[in-house]
XYZ file of C-alpha atoms in Angstrom:
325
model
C 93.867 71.233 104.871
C 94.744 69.439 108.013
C 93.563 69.673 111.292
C 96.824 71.613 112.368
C 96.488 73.689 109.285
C 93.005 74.452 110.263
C 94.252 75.426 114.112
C 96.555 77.435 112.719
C 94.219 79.455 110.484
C 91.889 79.997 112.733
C 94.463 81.444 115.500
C 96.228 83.580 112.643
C 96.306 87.488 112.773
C 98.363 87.300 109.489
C 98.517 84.485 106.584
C 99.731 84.367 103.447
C 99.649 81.492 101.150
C 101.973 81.404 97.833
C 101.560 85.239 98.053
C 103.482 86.645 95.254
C 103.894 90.110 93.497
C 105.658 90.515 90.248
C 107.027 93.926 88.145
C 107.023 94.439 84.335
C 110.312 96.726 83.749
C 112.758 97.389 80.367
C 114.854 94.433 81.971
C 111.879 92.172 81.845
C 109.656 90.527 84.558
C 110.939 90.858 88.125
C 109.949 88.641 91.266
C 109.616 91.190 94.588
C 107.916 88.520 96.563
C 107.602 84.894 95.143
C 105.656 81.835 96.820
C 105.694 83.457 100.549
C 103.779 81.438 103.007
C 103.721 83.083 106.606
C 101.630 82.685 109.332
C 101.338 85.099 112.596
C 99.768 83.927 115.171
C 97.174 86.361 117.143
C 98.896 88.283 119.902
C 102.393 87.430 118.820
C 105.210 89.864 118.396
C 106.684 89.205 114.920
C 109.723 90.200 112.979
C 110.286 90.432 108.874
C 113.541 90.779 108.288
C 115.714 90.754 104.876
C 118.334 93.131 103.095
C 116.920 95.889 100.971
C 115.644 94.639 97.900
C 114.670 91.329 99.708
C 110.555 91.611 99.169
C 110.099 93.300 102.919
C 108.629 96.622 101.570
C 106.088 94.673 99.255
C 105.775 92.317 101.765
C 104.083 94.653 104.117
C 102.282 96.966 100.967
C 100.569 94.371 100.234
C 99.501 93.353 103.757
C 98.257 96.296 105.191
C 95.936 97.222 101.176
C 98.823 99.148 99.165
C 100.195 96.816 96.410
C 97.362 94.230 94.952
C 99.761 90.864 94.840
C 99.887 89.174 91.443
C 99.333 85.582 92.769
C 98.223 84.015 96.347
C 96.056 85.249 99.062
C 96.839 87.378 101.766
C 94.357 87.617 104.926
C 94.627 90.008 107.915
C 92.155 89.924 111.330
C 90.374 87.379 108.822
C 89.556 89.469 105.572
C 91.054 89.034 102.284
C 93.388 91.985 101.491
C 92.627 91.753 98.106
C 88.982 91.287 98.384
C 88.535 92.930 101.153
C 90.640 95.745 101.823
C 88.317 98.133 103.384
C 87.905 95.177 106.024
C 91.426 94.938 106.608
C 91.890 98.566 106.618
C 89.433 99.424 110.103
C 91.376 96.682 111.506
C 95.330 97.325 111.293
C 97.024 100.120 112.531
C 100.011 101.479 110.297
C 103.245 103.229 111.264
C 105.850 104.055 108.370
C 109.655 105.243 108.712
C 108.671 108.292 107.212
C 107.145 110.779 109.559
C 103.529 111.301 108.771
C 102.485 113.416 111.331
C 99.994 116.421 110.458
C 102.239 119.533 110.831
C 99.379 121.739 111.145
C 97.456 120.596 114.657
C 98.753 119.236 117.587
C 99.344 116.175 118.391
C 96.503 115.888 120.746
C 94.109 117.158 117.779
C 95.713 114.987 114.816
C 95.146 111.868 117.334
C 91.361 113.132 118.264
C 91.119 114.018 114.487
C 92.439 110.126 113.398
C 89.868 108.464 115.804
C 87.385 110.647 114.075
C 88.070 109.016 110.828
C 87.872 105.430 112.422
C 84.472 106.054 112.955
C 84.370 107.236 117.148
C 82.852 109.967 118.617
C 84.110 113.695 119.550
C 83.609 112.304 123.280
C 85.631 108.411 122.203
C 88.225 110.440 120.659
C 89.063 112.867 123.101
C 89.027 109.932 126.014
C 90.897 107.160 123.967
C 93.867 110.111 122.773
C 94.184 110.957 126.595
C 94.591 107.353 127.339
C 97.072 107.025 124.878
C 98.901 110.081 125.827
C 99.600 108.974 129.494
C 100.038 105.236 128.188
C 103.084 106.659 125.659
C 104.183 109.579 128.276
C 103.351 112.434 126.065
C 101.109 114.518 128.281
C 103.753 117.369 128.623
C 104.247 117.567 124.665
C 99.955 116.521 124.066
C 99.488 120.283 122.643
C 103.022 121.107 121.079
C 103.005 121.027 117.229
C 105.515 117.957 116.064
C 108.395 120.254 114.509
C 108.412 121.477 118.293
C 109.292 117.670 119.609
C 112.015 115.445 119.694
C 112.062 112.596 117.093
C 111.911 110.144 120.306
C 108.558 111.877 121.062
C 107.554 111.912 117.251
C 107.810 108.304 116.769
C 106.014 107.686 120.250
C 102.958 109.720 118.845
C 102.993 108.042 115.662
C 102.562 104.568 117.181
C 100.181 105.710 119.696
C 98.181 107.655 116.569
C 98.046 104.263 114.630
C 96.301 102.755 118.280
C 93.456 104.815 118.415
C 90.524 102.795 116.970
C 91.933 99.833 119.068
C 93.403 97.590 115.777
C 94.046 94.115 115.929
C 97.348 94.328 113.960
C 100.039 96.879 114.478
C 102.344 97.207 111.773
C 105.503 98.975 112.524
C 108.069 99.653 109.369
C 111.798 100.764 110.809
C 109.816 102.069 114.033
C 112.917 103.322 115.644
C 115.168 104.544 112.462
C 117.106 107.768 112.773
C 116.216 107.770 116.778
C 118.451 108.064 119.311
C 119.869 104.817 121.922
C 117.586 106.344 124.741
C 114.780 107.182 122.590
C 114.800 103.386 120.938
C 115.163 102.160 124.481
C 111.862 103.665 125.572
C 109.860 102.604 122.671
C 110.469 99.133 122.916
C 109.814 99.063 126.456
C 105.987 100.470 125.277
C 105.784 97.869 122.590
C 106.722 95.209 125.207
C 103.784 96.552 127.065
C 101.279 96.759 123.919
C 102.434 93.051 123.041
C 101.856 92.023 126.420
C 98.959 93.621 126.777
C 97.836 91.382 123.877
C 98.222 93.314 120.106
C 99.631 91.870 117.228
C 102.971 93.446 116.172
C 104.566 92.944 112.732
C 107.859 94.576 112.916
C 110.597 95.541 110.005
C 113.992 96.443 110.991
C 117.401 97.080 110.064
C 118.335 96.604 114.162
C 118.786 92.628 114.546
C 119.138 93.469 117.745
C 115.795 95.162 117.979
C 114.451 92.086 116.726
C 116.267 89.954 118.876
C 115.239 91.780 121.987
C 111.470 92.209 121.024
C 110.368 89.580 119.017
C 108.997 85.890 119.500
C 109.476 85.012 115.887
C 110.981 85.972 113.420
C 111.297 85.403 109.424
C 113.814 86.232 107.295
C 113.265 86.664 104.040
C 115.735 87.454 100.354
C 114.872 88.066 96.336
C 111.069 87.607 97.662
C 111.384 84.153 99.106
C 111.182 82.980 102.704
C 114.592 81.307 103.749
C 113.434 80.713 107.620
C 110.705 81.416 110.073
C 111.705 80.718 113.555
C 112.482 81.993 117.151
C 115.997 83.473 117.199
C 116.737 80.599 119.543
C 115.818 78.340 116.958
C 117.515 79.640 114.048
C 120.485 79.937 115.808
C 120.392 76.394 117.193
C 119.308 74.956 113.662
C 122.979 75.377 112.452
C 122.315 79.150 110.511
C 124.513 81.285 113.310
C 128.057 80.635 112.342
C 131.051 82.728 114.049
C 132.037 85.388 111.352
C 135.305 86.605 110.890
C 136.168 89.733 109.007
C 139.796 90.824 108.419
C 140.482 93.992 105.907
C 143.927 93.930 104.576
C 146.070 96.631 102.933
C 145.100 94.980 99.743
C 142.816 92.280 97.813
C 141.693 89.643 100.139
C 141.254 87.513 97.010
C 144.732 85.420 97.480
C 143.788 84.504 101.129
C 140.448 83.041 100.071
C 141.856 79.413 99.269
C 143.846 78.846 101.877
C 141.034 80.302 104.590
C 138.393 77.764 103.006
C 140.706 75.215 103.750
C 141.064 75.743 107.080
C 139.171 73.408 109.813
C 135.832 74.742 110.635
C 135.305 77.068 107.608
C 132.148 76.483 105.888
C 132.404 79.519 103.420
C 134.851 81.816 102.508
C 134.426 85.360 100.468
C 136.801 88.589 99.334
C 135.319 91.629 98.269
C 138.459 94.265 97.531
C 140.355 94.544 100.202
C 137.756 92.515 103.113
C 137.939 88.693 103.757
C 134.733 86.936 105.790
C 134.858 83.774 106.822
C 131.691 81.988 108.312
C 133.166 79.402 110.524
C 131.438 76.719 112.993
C 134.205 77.252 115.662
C 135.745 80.761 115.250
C 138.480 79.725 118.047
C 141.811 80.081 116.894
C 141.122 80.958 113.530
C 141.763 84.804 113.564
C 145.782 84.137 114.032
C 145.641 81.542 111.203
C 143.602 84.153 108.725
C 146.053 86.591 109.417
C 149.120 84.012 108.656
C 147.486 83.153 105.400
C 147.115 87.054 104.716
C 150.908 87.293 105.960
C 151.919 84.267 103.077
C 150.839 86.342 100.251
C 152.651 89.971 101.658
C 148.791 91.123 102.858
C 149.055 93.038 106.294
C 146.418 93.434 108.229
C 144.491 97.272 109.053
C 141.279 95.865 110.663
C 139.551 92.292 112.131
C 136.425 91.777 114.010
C 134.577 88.710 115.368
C 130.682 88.166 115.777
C 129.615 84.628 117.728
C 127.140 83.251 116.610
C 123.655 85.468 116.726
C 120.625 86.269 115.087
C 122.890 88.610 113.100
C 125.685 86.001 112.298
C 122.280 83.619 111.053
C 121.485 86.484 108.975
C 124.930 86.843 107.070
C 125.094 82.722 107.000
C 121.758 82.829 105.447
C 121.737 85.895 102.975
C 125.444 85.690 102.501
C 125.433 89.389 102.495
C 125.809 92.298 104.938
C 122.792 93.786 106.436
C 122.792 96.814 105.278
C 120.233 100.223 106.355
């Protein structure tokens, strides 16, 4: 290991080296996660992103104790997941898309009750779940049941439930799923605070723009394998944001394909039914020529759209498919 290597080691929160996690099914053996080598650095705000069915899910199981990997090591705040999980376990904090709020105390109690379990005191409990309830504004809702708040309010408490014995690493899977604009809006300006504040944040999302707004790396990630690690400024400078172009016609694209991957500036060209995308380097122009070589084989078209180049236009380039939730 080199001295850089070293550095790095030393300063990570997360690291994973070949990790890998394999299935035995009818079909035969399948890869979830192959090879991944990631690194997050202490007090960093970091995004894994991928399509479903790219390894994130796994990814994260086997990070915060839940899936044993088949291969590699995985270490978190400095223990071995594998070897030791229990070490790993008092030090993360874990917040699912599901809602796993107790249903049968308040939220004040199930907070007092999970600080409890972390090892505190009656007295540590109660004063760490009031600080916690100011911190994520939920003093007015502290002893309402959660089927009696809004799912804004719901998430809040689950993030501020997974702070209470003070973790190193916060791990936060679709945090702000099936919440409203305002709602996500709010929660991200608390995990700006918490990240600023210093914690460790590993993120999942289906939002690339929550990632783009919150995060100061990101990786993303497909059939297990890490295609880039990077800030978004990065990626998108490195040449993996094209303009895309998406035209639907009033039938198959597949006739336009040839003569759109022809055209100057096109790197790749694709038809699925009746939809034509077109990843281009200088989308300028183009959408009047796409819709002439629709026009040359009788195509009219119903719908277009253009997306400059972004964090989501790096993510199409890269996975070559749409990100879907």
């Amino acid at each position: 290991m080199t001295r850089d290597s070293e550095d790095a080691a030393a300063d990570a929160a997360i690291r994973t080296e070949a990790l890998r996690k394999t299935y035995a099914t009818p079909r035969g053996e399948v890869r979830a996660v192959d090879g991944l080598d990631l690194t997050v650095r202490r007090g960093e705000f970091f995004g894994l992103l991928g399509p479903n069915g790219a390894g994130k899910s796994t990814t994260m199981g086997m990070l915060t104790t839940r899936v044993r990997p088949t291969g590699g090591t995985a270490r978190v705040a400095g223990f071995d997941a594998c070897r030791s999980p229990l070490g790993v376990k008092r030090r993360i904090g874990v917040v699912t898309q599901a809602n796993t709020m107790d249903r049968a105390v308040t939220i004040r109690e199930g907070m007092e009750y999970r600080g409890r379990y972390f090892g505190l005191t009656a007295r540590e409990s109660r004063r760490r779940a009031a600080e916690l309830l100011d911190q994520f504004r939920l003093g007015e809702v502290a002893d309402a049941m959660d089927d009696h708040v809004s799912g804004g309010q719901s998430k809040r408490a689950m993030v501020a439930r997974a702070l209470i014995h003070r973790p190193e690493v916060l791990f936060l899977d679709e945090p702000t799923a099936a919440i409203d604009p305002q709602a996500r809006n709010g929660l991200w300006e608390l995990l700006r605070e918490l990240n600023a504040g210093g914690q460790t944040i590993l993120l999942t999302t289906h939002y690339l723009q929550e990632a783009q707004e919150l995060c100061d790396r990101v990786a993303i990630i497909d059939h297990g394998t890490l295609l880039t690690c990077d800030t978004v400024a990065g990626i998108t400078a490195a040449g993996g944001a094209d303009t895309v172009l998406t035209l639907v016609f009033d039938g198959p694209a597949e006739p336009a394909v040839e003569r759109a991957r022809k055209l100057d500036g096109v790197r790749r060209a694709e038809a699925r039914g009746a939809e034509l995308r077109v990843y281009a380097s200088d989308g300028e122009g183009l959408l009047g020529e796409l819709i002439t070589a629709g026009a040359d084989h009788g195509l009219s078209v119903r719908n277009a759209s253009t997306l400059p180049p972004s964090l989501e236009t790096a993510f199409l380039n890269l996975t070559g498919r749409e990100y879907r939730e």
